Amino acid sequence: MPRALITGITGQDGIYLAEFLALKGYEIFGLLRGQNNPKATAVQQAVPSIKLLGGDLRDLPSLIGAMEIAKPDEVYNLGAISFVGLSWDQAELTSGITGMGVLRVLEALRIFTQNDMSRIRFYQASSSEMFGKVREVPQRETTAFHPRSPYGVAKAFGHHLTVNYRESYGAHACAGILFNHESPRRGHEFVTRKVTRGAARIALGLQDRLVLGNLEARRDWGFAGDYVEAMWLMLQQERPEDYVIATGQTHSIRDLLDIAFQRVGIPNWQSHVLQDPRLFRPADVDLLVGDASRARDELGWKPRGDFRTLIEMMVDADLADGEQNEKQAAGSGNRHR
Ligand code: GDR
C-alpha cells in the first residue's frame, strides 16, 4: 500500500486529493496545524481512513517528526496562506508559510532521507500567480515570472527551491503550476465562491447585495477535482518535471456574474452588485490563461468540464445549502436574515 503525506489537508485541494488517493488504495497522512483544529472533522468525514498528524510549516522538527511517522512514498505540499488579498496585510506571515514553508518541507525530506531525496516523490503546489504581469499569452512552463503580490513572490521562491533541490540533490520533485481551480468546497473569500454563494443567497432572499472589487480581471478557472489528479500523475512519471495545469480558457469576473445570476433566474446582476474600491488590490493580475499542452502530451491529463458547468454546479450547491439553512432556521423558529 503506497503512503502519502499531505500538507494543507484541510483546504479544498487537500480534501479532493485525499479522496482521490484513498480510492487508489493509499494510506494517507494529513498534517494538521494547531490544537483542536475545527476543520479536522470535515477531513475525517470526507476520508475516514486518513490519519491526521500534528505539525506546522513554520516548525521544521514537527515536519521531520511527521515524516518519521508517515514514512511516505509521496509528499504533497499544498499548505500555504492561499488568499492573495491577505498577503499585503500579512506579508511576513505569507512569506514565512507560503515561501519558507517549502524550504522546511524540502529540508525535512532531505534530513529524513539522509540526502537520498530521490526515494520520496515530492509535489509542490506552485501557482499561476507567479506569472502576475504576464510576459506572454498563454502562459507555459517556460514563461518568465513577474509576481504581483507578496503571495506570488512567496510562491515563486518555493517554485525555484523545488527546482533547485531537484538539481542539487536529485530530488524527485515536481512543481505543478496550477491556474485557479474551484469547487463547492472553495473558501467563501475567493471570488467564484463569493459570487455563487452571493447569487444563491440573493435569490433566496437571504442577502440583498454583493460587494466586489475589480470586475475586469480575467482568470483561467478549472475544477479542483480534475486538478488533484494532475498532481498525482506528475509524481507517477519516471522523470520529475514541472507542469502548467489549466483549461486554456479565460473569463472575466463579469462573465462569472452573468452565469451565476442567470442560473438563479436573475437577469441583471448589475442591480445587486456594488464595487468597493477597498476590495481592489494594490497590484492585480489582469489576465491569466494557461497552456497545458505539456501536461496533455506527457501526463495524458486534460480538464473535463467547462466554465459554465463548473459555475452552475457551484451555484446549485450554494442554493441547496441556503435552503437547508433556511429549513433549519424555520424549524427552530429562529429565522435570521
Ligand atoms: P486569485 O483568486 O487571487 O486569482 O488566487 P481570487 O478568487 O481571490 O481572485 C480572483 C480575481 O477576482 C478579483 N476580485 C475579487 N477577488 C476576491 N477574492 N474577492 C472579491 O470581492 C473580488 N472582486 C474582484 C481579484 O481582484 C482577482 O483579480 C487564487 C488562489 O486560490 C491562489 O491561492 C492560487 O494560487 C491562484 O488562485 C491560482
mmCIF file of C-alpha atoms and ligand atoms in Angstrom:
data_model
loop_
_atom_site.group_PDB
_atom_site.id
_atom_site.type_symbol
_atom_site.label_atom_id
_atom_site.label_comp_id
_atom_site.label_asym_id
_atom_site.label_seq_id
_atom_site.Cartn_x
_atom_site.Cartn_y
_atom_site.Cartn_z
ATOM 1 C CA MET A 1 0.000 0.000 0.000
ATOM 2 C CA PRO A 2 1.648 3.307 -1.048
ATOM 3 C CA ARG A 3 1.845 6.008 1.620
ATOM 4 C CA ALA A 4 1.237 9.727 1.092
ATOM 5 C CA LEU A 5 1.726 12.722 3.374
ATOM 6 C CA ILE A 6 -0.303 15.829 2.535
ATOM 7 C CA THR A 7 0.236 19.300 3.990
ATOM 8 C CA GLY A 8 -2.726 21.690 3.682
ATOM 9 C CA ILE A 9 -5.068 18.776 4.268
ATOM 10 C CA THR A 10 -7.961 20.973 5.453
ATOM 11 C CA GLY A 11 -8.070 23.016 2.243
ATOM 12 C CA GLN A 12 -10.164 22.370 -0.856
ATOM 13 C CA ASP A 13 -7.315 20.602 -2.680
ATOM 14 C CA GLY A 14 -6.199 18.630 0.378
ATOM 15 C CA ILE A 15 -9.618 17.016 0.726
ATOM 16 C CA TYR A 16 -10.050 16.291 -3.003
ATOM 17 C CA LEU A 17 -6.544 14.814 -3.189
ATOM 18 C CA ALA A 18 -7.080 12.650 -0.085
ATOM 19 C CA GLU A 19 -10.354 11.317 -1.547
ATOM 20 C CA PHE A 20 -8.600 10.593 -4.842
ATOM 21 C CA LEU A 21 -5.660 8.787 -3.203
ATOM 22 C CA ALA A 22 -7.995 6.810 -0.902
ATOM 23 C CA LEU A 23 -9.718 5.409 -3.998
ATOM 24 C CA LYS A 24 -6.303 4.410 -5.330
ATOM 25 C CA GLY A 25 -5.654 2.437 -2.129
ATOM 26 C CA TYR A 26 -3.131 4.787 -0.495
ATOM 27 C CA GLU A 27 -2.520 5.035 3.223
ATOM 28 C CA ILE A 28 -2.903 8.769 3.767
ATOM 29 C CA PHE A 29 -1.453 11.064 6.416
ATOM 30 C CA GLY A 30 -2.531 14.687 6.693
ATOM 31 C CA LEU A 31 -0.598 17.400 8.512
ATOM 32 C CA LEU A 32 -2.868 19.353 10.812
ATOM 33 C CA ARG A 33 -1.917 22.693 12.336
ATOM 34 C CA GLY A 34 -2.801 23.891 15.831
ATOM 35 C CA GLN A 35 -4.651 22.426 18.752
ATOM 36 C CA ASN A 36 -8.224 21.211 18.282
ATOM 37 C CA ASN A 37 -8.264 22.390 14.681
ATOM 38 C CA PRO A 38 -12.010 22.768 13.911
ATOM 39 C CA LYS A 39 -11.539 21.632 10.308
ATOM 40 C CA ALA A 40 -10.350 18.159 11.353
ATOM 41 C CA THR A 41 -13.904 16.795 11.482
ATOM 42 C CA ALA A 42 -14.669 17.728 7.866
ATOM 43 C CA VAL A 43 -11.476 15.997 6.702
ATOM 44 C CA GLN A 44 -12.213 12.896 8.748
ATOM 45 C CA GLN A 45 -15.780 12.765 7.417
ATOM 46 C CA ALA A 46 -14.640 13.020 3.786
ATOM 47 C CA VAL A 47 -11.841 10.448 4.188
ATOM 48 C CA PRO A 48 -12.489 8.277 7.272
ATOM 49 C CA SER A 49 -9.298 6.246 6.815
ATOM 50 C CA ILE A 50 -6.995 9.295 6.971
ATOM 51 C CA LYS A 51 -4.506 9.674 9.812
ATOM 52 C CA LEU A 52 -4.048 13.239 10.988
ATOM 53 C CA LEU A 53 -0.679 14.257 12.382
ATOM 54 C CA GLY A 54 0.129 17.450 14.277
ATOM 55 C CA GLY A 55 2.639 19.746 12.598
ATOM 56 C CA ASP A 56 3.228 23.187 11.216
ATOM 57 C CA LEU A 57 5.012 24.536 8.132
ATOM 58 C CA ARG A 58 6.771 27.029 10.421
ATOM 59 C CA ASP A 59 8.296 24.280 12.532
ATOM 60 C CA LEU A 60 10.998 22.085 10.963
ATOM 61 C CA PRO A 61 11.223 19.492 13.767
ATOM 62 C CA SER A 62 7.469 18.894 13.521
ATOM 63 C CA LEU A 63 7.843 18.210 9.789
ATOM 64 C CA ILE A 64 10.683 15.740 10.366
ATOM 65 C CA GLY A 65 8.525 14.093 13.067
ATOM 66 C CA ALA A 66 5.611 13.781 10.613
ATOM 67 C CA MET A 67 7.887 12.123 8.038
ATOM 68 C CA GLU A 68 9.110 9.666 10.678
ATOM 69 C CA ILE A 69 5.560 8.586 11.460
ATOM 70 C CA ALA A 70 4.169 8.677 7.919
ATOM 71 C CA LYS A 71 7.219 7.126 6.190
ATOM 72 C CA PRO A 72 5.760 8.477 2.963
ATOM 73 C CA ASP A 73 6.415 7.386 -0.597
ATOM 74 C CA GLU A 74 4.925 10.671 -1.788
ATOM 75 C CA VAL A 75 4.699 14.108 -0.146
ATOM 76 C CA TYR A 76 2.254 16.721 -1.440
ATOM 77 C CA ASN A 77 2.962 20.231 -0.166
ATOM 78 C CA LEU A 78 -0.380 22.010 -0.519
ATOM 79 C CA GLY A 79 -0.154 24.017 2.715
ATOM 80 C CA ALA A 80 0.026 27.797 2.324
ATOM 81 C CA ILE A 81 -1.622 31.052 3.165
ATOM 82 C CA SER A 82 -3.509 30.950 -0.101
ATOM 83 C CA PHE A 83 -5.577 34.135 -0.128
ATOM 84 C CA VAL A 84 -3.734 36.624 -2.341
ATOM 85 C CA GLY A 85 -5.591 39.640 -0.914
ATOM 86 C CA LEU A 86 -4.393 38.904 2.616
ATOM 87 C CA SER A 87 -0.777 38.712 1.558
ATOM 88 C CA TRP A 88 -0.330 42.501 1.519
ATOM 89 C CA ASP A 89 -1.629 42.808 5.084
ATOM 90 C CA GLN A 90 0.368 39.837 6.366
ATOM 91 C CA ALA A 91 3.344 39.793 4.027
ATOM 92 C CA GLU A 92 5.783 38.414 6.572
ATOM 93 C CA LEU A 93 3.496 35.580 7.627
ATOM 94 C CA THR A 94 2.719 34.750 3.999
ATOM 95 C CA SER A 95 6.428 34.641 3.143
ATOM 96 C CA GLY A 96 7.121 32.509 6.215
ATOM 97 C CA ILE A 97 4.478 29.884 5.384
ATOM 98 C CA THR A 98 3.854 30.014 1.639
ATOM 99 C CA GLY A 99 7.550 30.583 0.826
ATOM 100 C CA MET A 100 9.800 29.390 3.679
ATOM 101 C CA GLY A 101 7.365 26.541 4.395
ATOM 102 C CA VAL A 102 8.502 24.929 1.132
ATOM 103 C CA LEU A 103 12.130 25.139 2.252
ATOM 104 C CA ARG A 104 11.259 23.470 5.556
ATOM 105 C CA VAL A 105 9.392 20.588 3.911
ATOM 106 C CA LEU A 106 12.277 20.042 1.493
ATOM 107 C CA GLU A 107 14.803 20.207 4.336
ATOM 108 C CA ALA A 108 12.715 17.781 6.402
ATOM 109 C CA LEU A 109 12.754 15.415 3.428
ATOM 110 C CA ARG A 110 16.495 15.813 2.953
ATOM 111 C CA ILE A 111 17.211 15.168 6.629
ATOM 112 C CA PHE A 112 14.729 12.275 6.858
ATOM 113 C CA THR A 113 16.151 10.574 3.738
ATOM 114 C CA GLN A 114 19.746 11.355 4.750
ATOM 115 C CA ASN A 115 20.295 13.156 1.444
ATOM 116 C CA ASP A 116 18.851 10.306 -0.611
ATOM 117 C CA MET A 117 15.985 12.528 -1.736
ATOM 118 C CA SER A 118 15.102 10.618 -4.877
ATOM 119 C CA ARG A 119 13.442 7.838 -2.872
ATOM 120 C CA ILE A 120 10.474 10.021 -1.850
ATOM 121 C CA ARG A 121 8.491 11.827 -4.506
ATOM 122 C CA PHE A 122 7.631 15.454 -3.773
ATOM 123 C CA TYR A 123 4.899 17.667 -5.214
ATOM 124 C CA GLN A 124 4.946 21.450 -4.763
ATOM 125 C CA ALA A 125 1.780 23.471 -5.292
ATOM 126 C CA SER A 126 3.124 26.266 -7.474
ATOM 127 C CA SER A 127 0.721 28.898 -8.772
ATOM 128 C CA SER A 128 -0.184 30.876 -11.873
ATOM 129 C CA GLU A 129 0.119 33.941 -9.593
ATOM 130 C CA MET A 130 3.877 33.662 -10.254
ATOM 131 C CA PHE A 131 3.218 34.879 -13.834
ATOM 132 C CA GLY A 132 1.492 38.004 -12.494
ATOM 133 C CA LYS A 133 2.034 40.797 -15.006
ATOM 134 C CA VAL A 134 2.210 38.290 -17.799
ATOM 135 C CA ARG A 135 5.144 38.274 -20.231
ATOM 136 C CA GLU A 136 3.331 36.178 -22.843
ATOM 137 C CA VAL A 137 -0.125 34.791 -23.573
ATOM 138 C CA PRO A 138 -0.874 31.966 -22.940
ATOM 139 C CA GLN A 139 1.499 31.183 -20.089
ATOM 140 C CA ARG A 140 3.530 27.982 -20.212
ATOM 141 C CA GLU A 141 6.278 26.302 -18.175
ATOM 142 C CA THR A 142 8.971 28.486 -19.789
ATOM 143 C CA THR A 143 7.176 31.842 -19.308
ATOM 144 C CA ALA A 144 9.180 34.255 -17.106
ATOM 145 C CA PHE A 145 7.670 35.147 -13.718
ATOM 146 C CA HIS A 146 6.606 38.636 -12.667
ATOM 147 C CA PRO A 147 4.591 38.141 -9.468
ATOM 148 C CA ARG A 148 2.305 40.988 -8.386
ATOM 149 C CA SER A 149 1.681 40.185 -4.706
ATOM 150 C CA PRO A 150 3.682 39.036 -1.675
ATOM 151 C CA TYR A 151 1.831 35.738 -2.161
ATOM 152 C CA GLY A 152 3.059 35.428 -5.767
ATOM 153 C CA VAL A 153 6.612 36.280 -4.689
ATOM 154 C CA ALA A 154 6.494 33.615 -1.956
ATOM 155 C CA LYS A 155 5.183 31.017 -4.454
ATOM 156 C CA ALA A 156 7.986 31.903 -6.894
ATOM 157 C CA PHE A 157 10.523 31.345 -4.089
ATOM 158 C CA GLY A 158 9.026 27.918 -3.340
ATOM 159 C CA HIS A 159 8.974 27.053 -7.024
ATOM 160 C CA HIS A 160 12.634 27.894 -7.582
ATOM 161 C CA LEU A 161 13.611 25.945 -4.450
ATOM 162 C CA THR A 162 11.764 22.872 -5.720
ATOM 163 C CA VAL A 163 13.691 23.043 -8.992
ATOM 164 C CA ASN A 164 16.906 23.686 -7.071
ATOM 165 C CA TYR A 165 16.521 20.646 -4.776
ATOM 166 C CA ARG A 166 15.891 18.544 -7.860
ATOM 167 C CA GLU A 167 19.096 19.829 -9.422
ATOM 168 C CA SER A 168 21.178 19.891 -6.219
ATOM 169 C CA TYR A 169 20.158 16.643 -4.529
ATOM 170 C CA GLY A 170 18.476 14.650 -7.293
ATOM 171 C CA ALA A 171 15.115 15.007 -5.542
ATOM 172 C CA HIS A 172 12.133 13.581 -7.392
ATOM 173 C CA ALA A 173 10.466 16.976 -7.010
ATOM 174 C CA CYS A 174 7.733 18.307 -9.304
ATOM 175 C CA ALA A 175 6.056 21.694 -9.275
ATOM 176 C CA GLY A 176 2.530 21.891 -10.638
ATOM 177 C CA ILE A 177 1.843 25.436 -11.833
ATOM 178 C CA LEU A 178 -1.873 25.341 -11.216
ATOM 179 C CA PHE A 179 -4.163 28.031 -12.536
ATOM 180 C CA ASN A 180 -7.287 28.917 -10.499
ATOM 181 C CA HIS A 181 -9.318 25.865 -9.573
ATOM 182 C CA GLU A 182 -12.670 25.966 -7.884
ATOM 183 C CA SER A 183 -15.473 23.793 -6.493
ATOM 184 C CA PRO A 184 -18.329 23.874 -3.992
ATOM 185 C CA ARG A 185 -15.576 23.368 -1.366
ATOM 186 C CA ARG A 186 -13.853 26.637 -2.249
ATOM 187 C CA GLY A 187 -13.486 29.102 0.649
ATOM 188 C CA HIS A 188 -16.092 31.889 0.720
ATOM 189 C CA GLU A 189 -13.421 34.587 0.346
ATOM 190 C CA PHE A 190 -12.393 33.595 -3.206
ATOM 191 C CA VAL A 191 -14.245 35.361 -5.977
ATOM 192 C CA THR A 192 -16.019 32.393 -7.618
ATOM 193 C CA ARG A 193 -17.482 31.134 -4.363
ATOM 194 C CA LYS A 194 -18.266 34.652 -3.171
ATOM 195 C CA VAL A 195 -20.284 35.163 -6.367
ATOM 196 C CA THR A 196 -22.016 31.751 -6.498
ATOM 197 C CA ARG A 197 -22.922 31.927 -2.809
ATOM 198 C CA GLY A 198 -23.978 35.569 -3.105
ATOM 199 C CA ALA A 199 -26.203 34.881 -6.127
ATOM 200 C CA ALA A 200 -27.834 31.917 -4.352
ATOM 201 C CA ARG A 201 -28.448 33.882 -1.156
ATOM 202 C CA ILE A 202 -29.845 36.877 -3.067
ATOM 203 C CA ALA A 203 -32.236 34.553 -4.947
ATOM 204 C CA LEU A 204 -33.324 33.006 -1.628
ATOM 205 C CA GLY A 205 -33.860 36.433 -0.056
ATOM 206 C CA LEU A 206 -31.073 35.891 2.482
ATOM 207 C CA GLN A 207 -28.929 38.802 1.322
ATOM 208 C CA ASP A 208 -29.558 41.947 -0.772
ATOM 209 C CA ARG A 209 -26.239 42.801 -2.303
ATOM 210 C CA LEU A 210 -22.878 41.517 -3.264
ATOM 211 C CA VAL A 211 -19.863 43.769 -2.778
ATOM 212 C CA LEU A 212 -16.892 43.071 -5.051
ATOM 213 C CA GLY A 213 -13.593 44.625 -6.153
ATOM 214 C CA ASN A 214 -12.093 44.570 -9.649
ATOM 215 C CA LEU A 215 -14.591 43.171 -12.187
ATOM 216 C CA GLU A 216 -12.248 43.410 -15.176
ATOM 217 C CA ALA A 217 -9.736 40.756 -14.067
ATOM 218 C CA ARG A 218 -9.624 37.616 -16.202
ATOM 219 C CA ARG A 219 -8.751 34.163 -14.951
ATOM 220 C CA ASP A 220 -8.416 30.625 -16.279
ATOM 221 C CA TRP A 221 -10.761 28.719 -13.950
ATOM 222 C CA GLY A 222 -10.958 24.909 -13.784
ATOM 223 C CA PHE A 223 -12.467 22.291 -11.480
ATOM 224 C CA ALA A 224 -10.336 21.387 -8.418
ATOM 225 C CA GLY A 225 -11.333 17.704 -8.626
ATOM 226 C CA ASP A 226 -9.624 17.448 -12.046
ATOM 227 C CA TYR A 227 -6.544 19.304 -10.868
ATOM 228 C CA VAL A 228 -5.637 16.977 -7.976
ATOM 229 C CA GLU A 229 -5.455 14.110 -10.467
ATOM 230 C CA ALA A 230 -2.749 16.068 -12.330
ATOM 231 C CA MET A 231 -0.734 16.334 -9.084
ATOM 232 C CA TRP A 232 -0.746 12.561 -8.708
ATOM 233 C CA LEU A 233 0.040 11.958 -12.383
ATOM 234 C CA MET A 234 3.147 14.169 -12.107
ATOM 235 C CA LEU A 235 4.540 12.020 -9.302
ATOM 236 C CA GLN A 236 3.979 8.812 -11.276
ATOM 237 C CA GLN A 237 6.424 9.936 -14.017
ATOM 238 C CA GLU A 238 9.902 8.447 -14.048
ATOM 239 C CA ARG A 239 11.480 11.879 -14.596
ATOM 240 C CA PRO A 240 10.371 14.770 -12.373
ATOM 241 C CA GLU A 241 9.225 17.846 -14.312
ATOM 242 C CA ASP A 242 7.149 20.986 -13.832
ATOM 243 C CA TYR A 243 3.759 21.284 -15.494
ATOM 244 C CA VAL A 244 1.212 24.015 -16.167
ATOM 245 C CA ILE A 245 -2.305 22.830 -15.299
ATOM 246 C CA ALA A 246 -5.020 24.994 -16.844
ATOM 247 C CA THR A 247 -8.064 24.903 -19.102
ATOM 248 C CA GLY A 248 -6.749 27.301 -21.772
ATOM 249 C CA GLN A 249 -9.950 29.394 -21.493
ATOM 250 C CA THR A 250 -10.127 32.792 -19.823
ATOM 251 C CA HIS A 251 -13.167 34.613 -18.419
ATOM 252 C CA SER A 252 -13.747 37.902 -16.622
ATOM 253 C CA ILE A 253 -15.466 38.416 -13.268
ATOM 254 C CA ARG A 254 -18.322 39.889 -15.350
ATOM 255 C CA ASP A 255 -18.715 36.556 -17.221
ATOM 256 C CA LEU A 256 -18.773 34.811 -13.852
ATOM 257 C CA LEU A 257 -21.535 37.149 -12.654
ATOM 258 C CA ASP A 258 -23.545 36.607 -15.870
ATOM 259 C CA ILE A 259 -23.537 32.830 -15.472
ATOM 260 C CA ALA A 260 -24.161 32.725 -11.715
ATOM 261 C CA PHE A 261 -27.077 35.170 -11.748
ATOM 262 C CA GLN A 262 -28.625 33.582 -14.858
ATOM 263 C CA ARG A 263 -28.579 30.267 -13.037
ATOM 264 C CA VAL A 264 -30.695 31.660 -10.169
ATOM 265 C CA GLY A 265 -33.092 33.384 -12.599
ATOM 266 C CA ILE A 266 -31.934 36.981 -12.052
ATOM 267 C CA PRO A 267 -31.361 38.521 -15.499
ATOM 268 C CA ASN A 268 -29.386 41.601 -14.486
ATOM 269 C CA TRP A 269 -26.852 41.285 -11.711
ATOM 270 C CA GLN A 270 -25.980 44.987 -12.007
ATOM 271 C CA SER A 271 -28.788 45.942 -9.621
ATOM 272 C CA HIS A 272 -27.376 43.662 -6.894
ATOM 273 C CA VAL A 273 -23.629 44.146 -7.246
ATOM 274 C CA LEU A 274 -21.636 47.029 -5.767
ATOM 275 C CA GLN A 275 -17.981 47.750 -6.316
ATOM 276 C CA ASP A 276 -15.944 48.825 -3.321
ATOM 277 C CA PRO A 277 -12.531 50.378 -4.028
ATOM 278 C CA ARG A 278 -11.300 48.930 -0.722
ATOM 279 C CA LEU A 279 -11.525 45.474 -2.321
ATOM 280 C CA PHE A 280 -9.205 46.448 -5.169
ATOM 281 C CA ARG A 281 -5.728 45.019 -4.719
ATOM 282 C CA PRO A 282 -2.648 47.274 -4.624
ATOM 283 C CA ALA A 283 -1.473 45.448 -7.790
ATOM 284 C CA ASP A 284 -3.709 42.930 -9.528
ATOM 285 C CA VAL A 285 -3.134 40.257 -12.109
ATOM 286 C CA ASP A 286 -5.170 41.368 -15.128
ATOM 287 C CA LEU A 287 -5.140 38.280 -17.299
ATOM 288 C CA LEU A 288 -4.261 34.648 -16.855
ATOM 289 C CA VAL A 289 -4.645 31.870 -19.379
ATOM 290 C CA GLY A 290 -2.540 28.735 -19.338
ATOM 291 C CA ASP A 291 -1.187 26.410 -21.995
ATOM 292 C CA ALA A 292 -1.341 22.908 -20.502
ATOM 293 C CA SER A 293 -0.100 21.093 -23.606
ATOM 294 C CA ARG A 294 2.909 19.543 -21.830
ATOM 295 C CA ALA A 295 0.537 18.010 -19.233
ATOM 296 C CA ARG A 296 -1.720 16.762 -22.029
ATOM 297 C CA ASP A 297 1.143 15.244 -24.031
ATOM 298 C CA GLU A 298 3.227 13.785 -21.196
ATOM 299 C CA LEU A 299 0.664 13.028 -18.466
ATOM 300 C CA GLY A 300 -2.390 12.421 -20.646
ATOM 301 C CA TRP A 301 -4.201 14.997 -18.471
ATOM 302 C CA LYS A 302 -7.000 17.233 -19.619
ATOM 303 C CA PRO A 303 -9.760 19.141 -17.830
ATOM 304 C CA ARG A 304 -13.229 17.568 -18.017
ATOM 305 C CA GLY A 305 -15.998 20.190 -17.724
ATOM 306 C CA ASP A 306 -16.262 23.776 -18.973
ATOM 307 C CA PHE A 307 -16.527 27.052 -17.057
ATOM 308 C CA ARG A 308 -20.313 27.360 -17.269
ATOM 309 C CA THR A 309 -20.848 23.819 -15.936
ATOM 310 C CA LEU A 310 -18.446 24.500 -13.058
ATOM 311 C CA ILE A 311 -20.116 27.746 -12.002
ATOM 312 C CA GLU A 312 -23.607 26.270 -12.339
ATOM 313 C CA MET A 313 -22.596 23.317 -10.179
ATOM 314 C CA MET A 314 -21.294 25.713 -7.521
ATOM 315 C CA VAL A 315 -24.469 27.835 -7.648
ATOM 316 C CA ASP A 316 -26.643 24.727 -7.314
ATOM 317 C CA ALA A 317 -24.665 23.564 -4.285
ATOM 318 C CA ASP A 318 -24.978 27.016 -2.694
ATOM 319 C CA LEU A 319 -28.732 27.075 -3.378
ATOM 320 C CA ALA A 320 -29.120 23.679 -1.704
ATOM 321 C CA ASP A 321 -27.005 24.899 1.201
ATOM 322 C CA GLY A 322 -29.039 28.091 1.613
ATOM 323 C CA GLU A 323 -32.334 26.183 1.500
ATOM 324 C CA GLN A 324 -31.091 23.705 4.076
ATOM 325 C CA ASN A 325 -30.068 26.538 6.414
ATOM 326 C CA GLU A 326 -33.450 28.188 5.895
ATOM 327 C CA LYS A 327 -35.277 24.990 6.826
ATOM 328 C CA GLN A 328 -33.173 24.523 9.943
ATOM 329 C CA ALA A 329 -33.758 28.129 10.996
ATOM 330 C CA ALA A 330 -37.523 27.846 10.349
ATOM 331 C CA GLY A 331 -37.608 24.550 12.273
ATOM 332 C CA SER A 332 -36.031 26.183 15.296
ATOM 333 C CA GLY A 333 -38.414 29.178 14.982
ATOM 334 C CA ASN A 334 -35.365 31.348 14.622
ATOM 335 C CA ARG A 335 -35.205 32.840 11.140
ATOM 336 C CA HIS A 336 -32.185 35.075 10.721
ATOM 337 C CA ARG A 337 -31.653 37.181 7.629
HETATM 338 P P1 GDR B 1 -6.693 34.624 -7.102
HETATM 339 O O1 GDR B 1 -8.192 34.273 -6.657
HETATM 340 O O2 GDR B 1 -6.188 35.857 -6.464
HETATM 341 O O3 GDR B 1 -6.660 34.557 -8.594
HETATM 342 O O4 GDR B 1 -5.852 33.400 -6.493
HETATM 343 P P2 GDR B 1 -9.403 35.181 -6.139
HETATM 344 O O5 GDR B 1 -10.622 34.379 -6.397
HETATM 345 O O6 GDR B 1 -9.188 35.667 -4.750
HETATM 346 O O7 GDR B 1 -9.360 36.480 -7.091
HETATM 347 C C1 GDR B 1 -9.554 36.408 -8.496
HETATM 348 C C2 GDR B 1 -9.729 37.798 -9.073
HETATM 349 O O8 GDR B 1 -11.005 38.306 -8.678
HETATM 350 C C3 GDR B 1 -10.873 39.678 -8.347
HETATM 351 N N1 GDR B 1 -11.932 40.100 -7.408
HETATM 352 C C4 GDR B 1 -12.122 39.584 -6.172
HETATM 353 N N2 GDR B 1 -11.476 38.618 -5.512
HETATM 354 C C5 GDR B 1 -11.919 38.300 -4.272
HETATM 355 N N3 GDR B 1 -11.309 37.325 -3.603
HETATM 356 N N4 GDR B 1 -12.982 38.961 -3.683
HETATM 357 C C6 GDR B 1 -13.654 39.960 -4.323
HETATM 358 O O9 GDR B 1 -14.597 40.537 -3.792
HETATM 359 C C7 GDR B 1 -13.222 40.291 -5.642
HETATM 360 N N5 GDR B 1 -13.651 41.177 -6.568
HETATM 361 C C8 GDR B 1 -12.868 41.056 -7.636
HETATM 362 C C9 GDR B 1 -9.470 39.768 -7.726
HETATM 363 O O10 GDR B 1 -9.020 41.109 -7.718
HETATM 364 C C10 GDR B 1 -8.711 38.839 -8.663
HETATM 365 O O11 GDR B 1 -8.271 39.571 -9.787
HETATM 366 C C11 GDR B 1 -6.339 32.066 -6.422
HETATM 367 C C12 GDR B 1 -5.907 31.484 -5.074
HETATM 368 O O12 GDR B 1 -6.510 30.219 -4.891
HETATM 369 C C13 GDR B 1 -4.403 31.300 -5.024
HETATM 370 O O13 GDR B 1 -4.043 30.631 -3.815
HETATM 371 C C14 GDR B 1 -3.967 30.457 -6.228
HETATM 372 O O14 GDR B 1 -2.567 30.301 -6.220
HETATM 373 C C15 GDR B 1 -4.429 31.113 -7.519
HETATM 374 O O15 GDR B 1 -5.842 31.281 -7.487
HETATM 375 C C16 GDR B 1 -4.078 30.264 -8.726
#
